[in-house]
CSV table of N, CA and C in Angstrom, one decimal:
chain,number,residue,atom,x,y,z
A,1,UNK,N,17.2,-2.4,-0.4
A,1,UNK,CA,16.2,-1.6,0.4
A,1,UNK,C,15.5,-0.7,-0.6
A,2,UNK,N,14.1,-0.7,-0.3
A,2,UNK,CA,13.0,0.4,-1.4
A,2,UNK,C,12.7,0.9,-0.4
A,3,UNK,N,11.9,2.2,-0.8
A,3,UNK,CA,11.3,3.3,-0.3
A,3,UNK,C,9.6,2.9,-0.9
A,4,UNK,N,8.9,2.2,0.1
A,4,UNK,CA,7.3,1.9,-0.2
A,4,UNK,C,6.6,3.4,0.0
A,5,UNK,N,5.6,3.8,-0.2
A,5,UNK,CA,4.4,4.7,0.0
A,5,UNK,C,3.3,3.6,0.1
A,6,UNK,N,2.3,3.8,1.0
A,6,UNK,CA,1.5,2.9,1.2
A,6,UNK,C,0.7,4.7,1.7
A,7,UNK,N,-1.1,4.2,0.8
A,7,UNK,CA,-1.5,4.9,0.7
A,7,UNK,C,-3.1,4.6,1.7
A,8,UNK,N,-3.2,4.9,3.0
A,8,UNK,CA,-4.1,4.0,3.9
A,8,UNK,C,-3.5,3.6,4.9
A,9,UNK,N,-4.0,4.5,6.3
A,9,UNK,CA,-3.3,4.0,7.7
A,9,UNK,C,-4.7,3.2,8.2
A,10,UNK,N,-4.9,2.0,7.5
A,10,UNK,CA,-6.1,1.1,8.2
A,10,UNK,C,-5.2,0.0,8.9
A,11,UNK,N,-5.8,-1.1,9.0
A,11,UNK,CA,-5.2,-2.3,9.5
A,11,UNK,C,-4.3,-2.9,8.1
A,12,UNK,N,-4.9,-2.6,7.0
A,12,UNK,CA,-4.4,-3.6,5.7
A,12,UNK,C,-3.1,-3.0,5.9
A,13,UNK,N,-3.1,-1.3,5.5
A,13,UNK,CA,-2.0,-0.5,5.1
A,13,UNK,C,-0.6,-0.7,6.5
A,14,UNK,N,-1.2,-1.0,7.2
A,14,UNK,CA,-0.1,-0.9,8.9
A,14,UNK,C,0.4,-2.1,8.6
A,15,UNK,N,-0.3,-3.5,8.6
A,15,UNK,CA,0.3,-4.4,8.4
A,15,UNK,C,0.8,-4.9,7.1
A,16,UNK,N,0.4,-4.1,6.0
A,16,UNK,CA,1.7,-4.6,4.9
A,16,UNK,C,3.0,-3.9,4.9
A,17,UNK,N,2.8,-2.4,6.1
A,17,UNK,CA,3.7,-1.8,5.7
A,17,UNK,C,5.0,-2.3,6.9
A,18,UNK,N,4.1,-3.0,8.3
A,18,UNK,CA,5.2,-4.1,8.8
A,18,UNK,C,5.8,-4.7,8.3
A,19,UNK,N,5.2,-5.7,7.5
A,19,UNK,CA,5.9,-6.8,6.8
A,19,UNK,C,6.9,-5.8,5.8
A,20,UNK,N,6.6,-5.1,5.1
A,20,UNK,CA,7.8,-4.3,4.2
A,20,UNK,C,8.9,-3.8,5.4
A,21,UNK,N,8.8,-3.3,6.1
A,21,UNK,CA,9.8,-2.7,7.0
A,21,UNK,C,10.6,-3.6,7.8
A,22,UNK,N,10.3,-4.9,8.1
A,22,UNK,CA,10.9,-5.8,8.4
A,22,UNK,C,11.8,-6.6,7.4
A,23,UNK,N,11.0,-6.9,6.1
A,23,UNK,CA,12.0,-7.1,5.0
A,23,UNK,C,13.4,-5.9,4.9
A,24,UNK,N,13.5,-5.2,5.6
A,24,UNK,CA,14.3,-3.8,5.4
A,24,UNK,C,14.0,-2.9,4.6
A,25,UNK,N,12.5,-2.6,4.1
A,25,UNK,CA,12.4,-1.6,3.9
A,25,UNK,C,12.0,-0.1,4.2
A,26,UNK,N,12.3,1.0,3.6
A,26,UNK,CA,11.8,2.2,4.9
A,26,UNK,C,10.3,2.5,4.0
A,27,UNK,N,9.4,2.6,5.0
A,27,UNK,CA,8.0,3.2,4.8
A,27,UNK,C,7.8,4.3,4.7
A,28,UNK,N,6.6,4.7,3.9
A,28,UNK,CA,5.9,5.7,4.9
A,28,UNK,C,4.7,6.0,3.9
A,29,UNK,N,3.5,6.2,5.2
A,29,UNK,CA,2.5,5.6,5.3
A,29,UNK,C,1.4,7.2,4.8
A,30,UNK,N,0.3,7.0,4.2
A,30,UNK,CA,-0.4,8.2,4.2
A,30,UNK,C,-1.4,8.0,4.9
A,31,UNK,N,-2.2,9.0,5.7
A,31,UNK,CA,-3.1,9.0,6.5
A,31,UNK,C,-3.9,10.4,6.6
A,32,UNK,N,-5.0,10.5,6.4
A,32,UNK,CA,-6.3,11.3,6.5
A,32,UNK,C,-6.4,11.5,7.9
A,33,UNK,N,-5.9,11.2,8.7
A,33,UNK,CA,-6.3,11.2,10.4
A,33,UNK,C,-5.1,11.9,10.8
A,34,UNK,N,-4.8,12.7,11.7
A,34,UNK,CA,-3.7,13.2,12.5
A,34,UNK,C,-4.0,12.6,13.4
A,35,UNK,N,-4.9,11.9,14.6
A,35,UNK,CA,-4.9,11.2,15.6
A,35,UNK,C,-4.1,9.7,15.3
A,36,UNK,N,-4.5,9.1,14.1
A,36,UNK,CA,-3.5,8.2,13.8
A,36,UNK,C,-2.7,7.9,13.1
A,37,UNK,N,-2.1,9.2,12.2
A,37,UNK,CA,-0.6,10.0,12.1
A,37,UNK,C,0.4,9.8,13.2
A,38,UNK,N,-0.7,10.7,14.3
A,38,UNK,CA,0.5,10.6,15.4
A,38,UNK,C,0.8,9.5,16.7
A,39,UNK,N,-0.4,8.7,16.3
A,39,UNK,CA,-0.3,7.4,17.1
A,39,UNK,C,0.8,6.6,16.4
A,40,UNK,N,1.1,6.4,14.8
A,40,UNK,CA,1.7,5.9,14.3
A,40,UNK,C,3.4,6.1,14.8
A,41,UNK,N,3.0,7.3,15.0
A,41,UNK,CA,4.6,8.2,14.6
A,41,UNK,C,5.0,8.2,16.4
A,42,UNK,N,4.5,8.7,17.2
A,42,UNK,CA,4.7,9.0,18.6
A,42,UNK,C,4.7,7.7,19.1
A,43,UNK,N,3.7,6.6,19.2
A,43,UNK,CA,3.9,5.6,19.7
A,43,UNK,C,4.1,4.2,19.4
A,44,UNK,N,4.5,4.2,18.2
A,44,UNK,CA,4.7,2.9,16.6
A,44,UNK,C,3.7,2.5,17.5
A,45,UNK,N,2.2,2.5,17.4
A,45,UNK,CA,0.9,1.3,17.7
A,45,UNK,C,0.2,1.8,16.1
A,46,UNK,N,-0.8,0.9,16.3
A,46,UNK,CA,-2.2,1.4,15.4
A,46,UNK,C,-3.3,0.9,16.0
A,47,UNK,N,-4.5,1.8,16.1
A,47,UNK,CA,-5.9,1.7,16.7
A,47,UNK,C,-6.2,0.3,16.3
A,48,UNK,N,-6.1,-0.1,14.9
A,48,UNK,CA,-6.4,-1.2,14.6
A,48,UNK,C,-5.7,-2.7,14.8
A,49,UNK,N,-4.7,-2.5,15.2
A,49,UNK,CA,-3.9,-3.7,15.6
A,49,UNK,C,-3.4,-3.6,16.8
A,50,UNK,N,-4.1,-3.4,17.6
A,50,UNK,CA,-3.4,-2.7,19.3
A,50,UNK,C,-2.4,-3.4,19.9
A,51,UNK,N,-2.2,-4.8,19.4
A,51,UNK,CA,-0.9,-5.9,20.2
A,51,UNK,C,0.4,-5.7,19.5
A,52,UNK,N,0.4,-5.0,18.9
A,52,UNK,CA,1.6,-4.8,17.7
A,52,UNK,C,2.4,-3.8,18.1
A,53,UNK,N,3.6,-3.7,18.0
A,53,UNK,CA,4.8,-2.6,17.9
A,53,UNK,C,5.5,-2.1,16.4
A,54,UNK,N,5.1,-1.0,15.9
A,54,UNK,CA,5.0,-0.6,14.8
A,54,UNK,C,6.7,-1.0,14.5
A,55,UNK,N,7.5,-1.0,13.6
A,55,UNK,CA,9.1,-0.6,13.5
A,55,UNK,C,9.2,0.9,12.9
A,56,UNK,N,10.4,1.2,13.5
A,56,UNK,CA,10.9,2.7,13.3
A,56,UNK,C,10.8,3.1,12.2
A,57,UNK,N,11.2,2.1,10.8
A,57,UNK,CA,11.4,2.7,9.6
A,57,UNK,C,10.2,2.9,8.9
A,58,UNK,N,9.4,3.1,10.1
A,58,UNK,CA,7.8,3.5,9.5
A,58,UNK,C,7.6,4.7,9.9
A,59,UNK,N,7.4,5.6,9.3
A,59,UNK,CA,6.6,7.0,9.4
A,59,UNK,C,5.4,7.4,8.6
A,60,UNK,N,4.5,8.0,9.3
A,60,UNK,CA,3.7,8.2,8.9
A,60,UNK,C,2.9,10.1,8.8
A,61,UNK,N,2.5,10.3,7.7
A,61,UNK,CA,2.2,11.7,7.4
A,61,UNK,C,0.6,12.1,7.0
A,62,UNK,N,0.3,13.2,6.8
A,62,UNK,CA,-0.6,13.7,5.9
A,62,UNK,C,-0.8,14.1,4.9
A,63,UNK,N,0.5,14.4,4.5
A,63,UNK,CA,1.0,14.7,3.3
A,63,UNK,C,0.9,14.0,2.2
A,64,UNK,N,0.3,13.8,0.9
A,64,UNK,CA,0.8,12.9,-0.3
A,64,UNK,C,2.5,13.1,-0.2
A,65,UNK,N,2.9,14.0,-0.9
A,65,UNK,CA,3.6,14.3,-1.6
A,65,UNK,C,4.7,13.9,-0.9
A,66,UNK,N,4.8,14.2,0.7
A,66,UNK,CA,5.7,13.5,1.5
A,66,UNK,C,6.0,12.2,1.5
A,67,UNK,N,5.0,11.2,0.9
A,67,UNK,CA,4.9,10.0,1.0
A,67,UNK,C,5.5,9.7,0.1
A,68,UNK,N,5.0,9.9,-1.3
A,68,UNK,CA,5.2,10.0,-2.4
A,68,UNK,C,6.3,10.0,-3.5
A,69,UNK,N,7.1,11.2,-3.2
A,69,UNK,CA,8.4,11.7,-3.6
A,69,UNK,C,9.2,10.4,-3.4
A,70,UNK,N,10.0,9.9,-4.2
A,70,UNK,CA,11.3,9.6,-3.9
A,70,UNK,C,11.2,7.9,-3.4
A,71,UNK,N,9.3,7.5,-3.7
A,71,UNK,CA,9.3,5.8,-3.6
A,71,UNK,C,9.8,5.1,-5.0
A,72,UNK,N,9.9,4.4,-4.6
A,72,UNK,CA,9.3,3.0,-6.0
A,72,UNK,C,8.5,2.0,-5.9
A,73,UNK,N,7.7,2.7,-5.1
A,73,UNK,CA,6.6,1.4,-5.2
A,73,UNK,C,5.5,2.3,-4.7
A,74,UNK,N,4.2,2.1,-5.0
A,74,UNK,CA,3.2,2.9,-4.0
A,74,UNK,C,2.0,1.5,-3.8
A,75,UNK,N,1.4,1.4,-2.8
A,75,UNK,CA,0.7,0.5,-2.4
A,75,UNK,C,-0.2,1.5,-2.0
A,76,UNK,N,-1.9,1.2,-2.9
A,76,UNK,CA,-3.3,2.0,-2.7
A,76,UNK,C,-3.8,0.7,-1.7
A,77,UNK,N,-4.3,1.2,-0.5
A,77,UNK,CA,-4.9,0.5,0.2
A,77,UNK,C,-5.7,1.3,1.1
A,78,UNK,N,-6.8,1.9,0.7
A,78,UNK,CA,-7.9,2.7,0.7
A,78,UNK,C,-9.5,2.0,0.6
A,79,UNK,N,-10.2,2.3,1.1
A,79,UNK,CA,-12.2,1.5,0.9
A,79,UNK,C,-12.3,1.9,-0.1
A,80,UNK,N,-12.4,0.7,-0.7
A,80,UNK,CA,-12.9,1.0,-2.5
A,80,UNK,C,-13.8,2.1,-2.8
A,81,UNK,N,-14.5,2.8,-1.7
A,81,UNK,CA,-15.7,3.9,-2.0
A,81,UNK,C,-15.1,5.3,-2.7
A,82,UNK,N,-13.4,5.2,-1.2
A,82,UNK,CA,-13.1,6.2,-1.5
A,82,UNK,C,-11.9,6.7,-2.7
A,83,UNK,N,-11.4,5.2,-3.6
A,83,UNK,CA,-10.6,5.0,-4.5
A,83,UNK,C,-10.1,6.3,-5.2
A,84,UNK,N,-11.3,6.2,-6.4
A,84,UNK,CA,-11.1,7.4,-7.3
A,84,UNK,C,-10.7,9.0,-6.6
A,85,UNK,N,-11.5,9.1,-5.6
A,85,UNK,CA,-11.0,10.6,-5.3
A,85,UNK,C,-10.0,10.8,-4.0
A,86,UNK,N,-9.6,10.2,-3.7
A,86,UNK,CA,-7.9,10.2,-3.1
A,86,UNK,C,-7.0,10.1,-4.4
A,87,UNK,N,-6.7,9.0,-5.4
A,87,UNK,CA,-6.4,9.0,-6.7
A,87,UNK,C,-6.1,10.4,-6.9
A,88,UNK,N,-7.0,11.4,-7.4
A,88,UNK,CA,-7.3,12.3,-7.3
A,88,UNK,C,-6.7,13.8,-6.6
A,89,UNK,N,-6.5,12.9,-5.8
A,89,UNK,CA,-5.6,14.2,-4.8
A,89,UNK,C,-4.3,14.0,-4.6
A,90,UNK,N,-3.6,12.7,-4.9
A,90,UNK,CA,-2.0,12.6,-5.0
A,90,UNK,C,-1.7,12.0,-6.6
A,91,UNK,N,-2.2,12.3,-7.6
A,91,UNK,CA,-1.6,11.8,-9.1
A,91,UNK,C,-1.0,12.7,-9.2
A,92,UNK,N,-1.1,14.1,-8.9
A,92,UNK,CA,0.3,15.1,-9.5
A,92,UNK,C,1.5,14.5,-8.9
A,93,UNK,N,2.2,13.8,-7.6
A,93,UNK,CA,3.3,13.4,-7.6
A,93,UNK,C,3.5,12.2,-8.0
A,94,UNK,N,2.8,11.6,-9.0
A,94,UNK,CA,3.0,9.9,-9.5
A,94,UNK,C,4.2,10.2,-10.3
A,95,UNK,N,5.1,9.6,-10.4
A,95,UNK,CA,5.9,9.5,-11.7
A,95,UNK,C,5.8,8.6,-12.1
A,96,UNK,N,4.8,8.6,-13.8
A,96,UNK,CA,4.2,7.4,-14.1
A,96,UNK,C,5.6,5.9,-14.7
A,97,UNK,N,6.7,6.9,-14.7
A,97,UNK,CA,7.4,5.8,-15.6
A,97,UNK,C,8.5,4.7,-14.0
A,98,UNK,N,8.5,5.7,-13.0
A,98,UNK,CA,8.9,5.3,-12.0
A,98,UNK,C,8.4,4.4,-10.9
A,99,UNK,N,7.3,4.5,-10.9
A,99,UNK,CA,6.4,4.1,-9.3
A,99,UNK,C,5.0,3.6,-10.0
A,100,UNK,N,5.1,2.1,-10.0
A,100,UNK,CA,3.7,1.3,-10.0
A,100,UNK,C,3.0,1.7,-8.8
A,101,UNK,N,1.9,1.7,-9.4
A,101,UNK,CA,0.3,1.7,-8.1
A,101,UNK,C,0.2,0.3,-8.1
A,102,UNK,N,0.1,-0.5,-6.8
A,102,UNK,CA,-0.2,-1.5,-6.3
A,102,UNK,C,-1.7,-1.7,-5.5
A,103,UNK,N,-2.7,-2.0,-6.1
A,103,UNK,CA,-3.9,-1.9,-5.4
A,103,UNK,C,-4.0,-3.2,-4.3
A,104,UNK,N,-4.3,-2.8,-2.9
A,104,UNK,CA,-4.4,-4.1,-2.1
A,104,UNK,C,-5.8,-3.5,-1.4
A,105,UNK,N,-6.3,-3.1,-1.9
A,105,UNK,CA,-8.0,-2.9,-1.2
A,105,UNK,C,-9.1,-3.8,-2.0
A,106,UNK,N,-9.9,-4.1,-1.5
A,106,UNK,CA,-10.7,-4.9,-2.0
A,106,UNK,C,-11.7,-4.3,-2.5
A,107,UNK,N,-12.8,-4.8,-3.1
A,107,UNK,CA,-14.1,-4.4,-3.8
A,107,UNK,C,-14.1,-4.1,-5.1
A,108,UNK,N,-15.0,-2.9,-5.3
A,108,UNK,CA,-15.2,-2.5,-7.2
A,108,UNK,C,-15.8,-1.2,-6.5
A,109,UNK,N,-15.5,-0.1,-7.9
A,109,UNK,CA,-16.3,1.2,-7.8
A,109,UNK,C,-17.2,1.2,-7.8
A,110,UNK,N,-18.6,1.7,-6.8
A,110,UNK,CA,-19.6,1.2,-6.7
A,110,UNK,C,-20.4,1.9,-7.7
A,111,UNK,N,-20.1,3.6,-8.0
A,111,UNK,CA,-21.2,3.7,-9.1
A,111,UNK,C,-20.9,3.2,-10.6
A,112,UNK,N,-19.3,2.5,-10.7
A,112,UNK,CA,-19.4,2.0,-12.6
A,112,UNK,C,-19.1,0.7,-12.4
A,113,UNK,N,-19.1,0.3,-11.0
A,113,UNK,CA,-18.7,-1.2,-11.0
A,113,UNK,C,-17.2,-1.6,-11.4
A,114,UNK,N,-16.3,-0.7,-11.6
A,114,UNK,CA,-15.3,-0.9,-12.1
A,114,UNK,C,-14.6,-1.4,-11.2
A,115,UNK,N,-13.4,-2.6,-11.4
A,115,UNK,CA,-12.4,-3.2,-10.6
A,115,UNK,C,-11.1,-1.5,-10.4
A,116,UNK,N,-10.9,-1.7,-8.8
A,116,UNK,CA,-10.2,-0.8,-8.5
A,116,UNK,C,-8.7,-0.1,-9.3
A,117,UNK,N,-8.0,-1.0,-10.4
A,117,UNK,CA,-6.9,-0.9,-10.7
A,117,UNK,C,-7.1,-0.1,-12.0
A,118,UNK,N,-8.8,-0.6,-12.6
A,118,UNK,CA,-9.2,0.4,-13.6
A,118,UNK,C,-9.5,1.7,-13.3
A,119,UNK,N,-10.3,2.0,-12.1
A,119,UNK,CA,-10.1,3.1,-12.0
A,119,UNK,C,-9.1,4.5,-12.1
A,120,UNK,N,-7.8,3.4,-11.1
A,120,UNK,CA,-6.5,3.8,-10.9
A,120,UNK,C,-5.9,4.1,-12.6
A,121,UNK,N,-6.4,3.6,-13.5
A,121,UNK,CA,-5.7,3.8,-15.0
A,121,UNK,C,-6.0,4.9,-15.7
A,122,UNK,N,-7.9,5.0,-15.6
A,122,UNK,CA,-9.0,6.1,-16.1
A,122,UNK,C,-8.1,7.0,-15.3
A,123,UNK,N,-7.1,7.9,-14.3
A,123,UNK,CA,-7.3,8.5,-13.2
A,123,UNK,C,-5.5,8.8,-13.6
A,124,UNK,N,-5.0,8.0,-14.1
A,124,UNK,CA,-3.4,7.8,-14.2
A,124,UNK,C,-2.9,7.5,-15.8
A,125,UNK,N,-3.3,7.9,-16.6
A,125,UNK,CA,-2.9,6.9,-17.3
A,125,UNK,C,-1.7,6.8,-17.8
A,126,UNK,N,-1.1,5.8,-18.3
A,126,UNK,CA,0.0,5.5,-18.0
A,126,UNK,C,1.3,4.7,-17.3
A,127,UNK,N,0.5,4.9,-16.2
A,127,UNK,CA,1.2,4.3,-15.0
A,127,UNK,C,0.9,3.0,-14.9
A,128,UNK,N,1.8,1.9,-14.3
A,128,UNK,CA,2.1,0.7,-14.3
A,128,UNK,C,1.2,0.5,-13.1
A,129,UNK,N,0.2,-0.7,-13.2
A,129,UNK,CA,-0.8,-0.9,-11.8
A,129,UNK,C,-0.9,-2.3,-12.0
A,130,UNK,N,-1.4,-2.8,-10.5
A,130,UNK,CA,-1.1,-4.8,-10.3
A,130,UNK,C,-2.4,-4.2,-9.1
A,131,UNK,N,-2.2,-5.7,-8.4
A,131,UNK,CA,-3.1,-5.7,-7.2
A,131,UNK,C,-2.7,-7.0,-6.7
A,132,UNK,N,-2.4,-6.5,-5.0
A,132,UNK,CA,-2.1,-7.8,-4.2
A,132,UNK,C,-3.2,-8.1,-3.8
A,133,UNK,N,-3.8,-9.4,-3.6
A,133,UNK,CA,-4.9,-10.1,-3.1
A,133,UNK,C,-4.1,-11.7,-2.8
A,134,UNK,N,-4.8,-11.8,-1.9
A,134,UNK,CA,-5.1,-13.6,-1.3
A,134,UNK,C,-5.5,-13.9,-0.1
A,135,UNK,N,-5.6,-14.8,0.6
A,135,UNK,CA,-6.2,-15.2,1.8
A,135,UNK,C,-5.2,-14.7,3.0
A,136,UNK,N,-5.8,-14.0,3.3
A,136,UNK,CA,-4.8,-13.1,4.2
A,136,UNK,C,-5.9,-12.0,5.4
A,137,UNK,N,-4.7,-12.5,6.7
A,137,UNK,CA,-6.1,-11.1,7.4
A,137,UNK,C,-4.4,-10.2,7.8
A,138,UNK,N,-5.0,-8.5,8.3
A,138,UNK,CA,-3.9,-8.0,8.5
A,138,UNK,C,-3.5,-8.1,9.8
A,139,UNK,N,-4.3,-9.0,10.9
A,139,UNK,CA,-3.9,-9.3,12.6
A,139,UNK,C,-2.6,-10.2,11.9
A,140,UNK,N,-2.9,-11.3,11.4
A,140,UNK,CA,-1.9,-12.1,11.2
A,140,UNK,C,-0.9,-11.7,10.3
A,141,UNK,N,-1.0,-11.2,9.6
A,141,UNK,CA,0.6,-10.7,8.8
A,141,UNK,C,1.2,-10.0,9.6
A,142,UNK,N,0.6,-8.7,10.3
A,142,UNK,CA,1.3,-7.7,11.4
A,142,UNK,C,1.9,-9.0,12.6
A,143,UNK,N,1.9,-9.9,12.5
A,143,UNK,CA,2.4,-10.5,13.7
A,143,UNK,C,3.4,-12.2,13.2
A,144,UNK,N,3.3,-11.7,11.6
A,144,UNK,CA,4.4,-12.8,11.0
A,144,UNK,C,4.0,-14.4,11.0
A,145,UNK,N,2.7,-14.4,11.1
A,145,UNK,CA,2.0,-15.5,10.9
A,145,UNK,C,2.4,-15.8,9.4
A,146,UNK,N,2.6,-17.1,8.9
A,146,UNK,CA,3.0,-17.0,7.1
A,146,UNK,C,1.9,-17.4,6.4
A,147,UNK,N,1.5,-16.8,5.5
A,147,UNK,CA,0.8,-16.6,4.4
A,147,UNK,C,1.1,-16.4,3.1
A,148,UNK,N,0.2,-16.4,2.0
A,148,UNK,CA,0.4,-16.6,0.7
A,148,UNK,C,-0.6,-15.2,0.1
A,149,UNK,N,0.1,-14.5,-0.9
A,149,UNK,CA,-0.6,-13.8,-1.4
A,149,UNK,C,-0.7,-14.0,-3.1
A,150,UNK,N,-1.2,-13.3,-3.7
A,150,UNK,CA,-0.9,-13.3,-5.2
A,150,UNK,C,-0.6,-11.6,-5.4
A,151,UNK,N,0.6,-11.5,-6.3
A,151,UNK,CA,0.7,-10.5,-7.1
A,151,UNK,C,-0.1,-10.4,-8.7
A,152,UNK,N,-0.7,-9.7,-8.8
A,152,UNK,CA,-0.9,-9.5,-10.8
A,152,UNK,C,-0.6,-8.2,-11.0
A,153,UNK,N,-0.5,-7.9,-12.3
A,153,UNK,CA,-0.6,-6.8,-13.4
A,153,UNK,C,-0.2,-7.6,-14.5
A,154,UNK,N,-1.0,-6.8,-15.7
A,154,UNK,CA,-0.6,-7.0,-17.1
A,154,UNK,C,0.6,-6.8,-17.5
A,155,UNK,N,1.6,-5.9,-16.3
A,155,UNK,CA,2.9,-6.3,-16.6
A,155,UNK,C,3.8,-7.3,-16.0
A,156,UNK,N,4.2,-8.1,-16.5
A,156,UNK,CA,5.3,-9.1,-15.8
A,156,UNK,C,6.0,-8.3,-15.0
A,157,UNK,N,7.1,-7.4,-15.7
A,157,UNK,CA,7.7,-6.9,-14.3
A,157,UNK,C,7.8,-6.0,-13.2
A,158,UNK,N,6.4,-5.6,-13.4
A,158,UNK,CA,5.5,-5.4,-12.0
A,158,UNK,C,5.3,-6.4,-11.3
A,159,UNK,N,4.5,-7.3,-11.9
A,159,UNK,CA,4.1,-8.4,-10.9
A,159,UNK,C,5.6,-8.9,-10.0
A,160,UNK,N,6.7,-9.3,-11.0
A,160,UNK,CA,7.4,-10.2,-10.4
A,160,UNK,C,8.3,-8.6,-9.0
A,161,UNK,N,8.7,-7.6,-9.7
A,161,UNK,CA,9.0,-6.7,-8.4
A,161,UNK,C,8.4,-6.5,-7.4
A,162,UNK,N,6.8,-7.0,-7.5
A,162,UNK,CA,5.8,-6.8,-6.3
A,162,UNK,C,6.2,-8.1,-5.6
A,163,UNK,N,6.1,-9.2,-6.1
A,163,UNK,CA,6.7,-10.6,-5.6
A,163,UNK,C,8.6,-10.4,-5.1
A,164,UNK,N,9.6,-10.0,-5.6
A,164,UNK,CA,10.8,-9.7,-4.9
A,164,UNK,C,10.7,-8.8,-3.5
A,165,UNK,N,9.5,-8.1,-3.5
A,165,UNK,CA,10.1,-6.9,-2.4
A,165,UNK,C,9.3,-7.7,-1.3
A,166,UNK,N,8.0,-8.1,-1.4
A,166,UNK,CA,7.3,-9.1,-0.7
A,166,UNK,C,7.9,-10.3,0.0
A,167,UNK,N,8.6,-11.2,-1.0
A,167,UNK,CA,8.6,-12.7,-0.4
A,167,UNK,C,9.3,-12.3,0.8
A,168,UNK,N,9.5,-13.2,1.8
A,168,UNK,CA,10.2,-13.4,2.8
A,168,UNK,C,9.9,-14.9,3.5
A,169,UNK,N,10.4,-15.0,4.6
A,169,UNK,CA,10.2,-16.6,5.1
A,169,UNK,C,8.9,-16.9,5.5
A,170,UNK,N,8.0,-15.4,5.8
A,170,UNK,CA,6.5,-15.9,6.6
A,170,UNK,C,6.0,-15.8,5.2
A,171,UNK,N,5.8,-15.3,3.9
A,171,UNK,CA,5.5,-14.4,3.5
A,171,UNK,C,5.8,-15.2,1.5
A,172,UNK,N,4.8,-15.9,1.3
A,172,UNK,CA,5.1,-16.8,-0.2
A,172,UNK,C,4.1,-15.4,-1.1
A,173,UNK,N,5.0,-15.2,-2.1
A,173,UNK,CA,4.0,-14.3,-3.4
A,173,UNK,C,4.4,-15.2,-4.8
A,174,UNK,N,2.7,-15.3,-4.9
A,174,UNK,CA,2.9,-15.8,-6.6
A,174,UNK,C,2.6,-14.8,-7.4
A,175,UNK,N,2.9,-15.0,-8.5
A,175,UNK,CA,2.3,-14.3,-9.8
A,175,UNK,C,1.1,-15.1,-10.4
């Protein structure tokens, strides 16, 4: 069992953090919203997945630091717009030699064009960073549909720990 931080109460962040919580792990989720803080937390739903029943070992805050403390793994899954400056506001609790950033948002920075994981480096450095991507929507992972993702980073054993905490029966990760 890990302790994920997943950084983004959208549909991506709710529904990867399903699938982690069902593999047995405990969550918890950051969120800019207190309306869907407490939707998360009071009624396990999300606005954006409304057929879904969240699991327990998901909580969700507004806190970085709450989130943060005490993971091993953090999953950025934020609008590429707003990357850099969320970054920004939780890298004092990164512990760069403990907790990879896992980018699962899509796009580039729009004013340097930069791919998201670079930013995360310019912003961290030091710290160990990958990115999950593949043909995936998050209606269907939140509901155990199986799919394939890809893990990368320049580090092997990032990638392959992003692939161990992930795989499951619905749920193929390559490197």
């Amino acid at each position: 069992m890990k302790n994920i931080a997943i950084i983004g109460s959208g549909s991506w962040g709710v529904a990867l953090g399903i699938h982690l919580a069902k593999n047995g792990n405990n969550v918890k989720i950051w969120s800019f919203d207190k309306s869907e803080a407490d939707l998360i937390n009071n009624e396990k739903k999300c606005k954006f997945l409304p057929n879904v029943i969240i699991p327990e070992n998901i909580i969700c805050s507004l806190n970085y630091e709450d989130v943060i403390i005490g993971a091993d793994l953090i999953l950025h899954v934020t609008p590429s717009k707003f990357t850099r400056n969320i970054v920004k506001e939780y890298k004092q609790f990164v512990d760069v030699e403990k907790q990879p950033i896992i980018v699962c948002s899509k796009g580039l920075e729009q004013s340097t064009l930069s791919v998201l994981t670079d930013v995360i480096k310019e912003e961290i450095p030091n710290v160990k960073v990958g990115a999950l991507s593949g043909p995936s929507h998050a209606e269907e992972v939140s509901i155990e549909i199986p799919t394939v993702l890809v893990s990368s980073s320049e580090d092997e054993e990032t990638r392959n720990y992003v692939q161990d905490i992930f795989m499951s029966k619905n749920m193929r990760i390559y490197t």
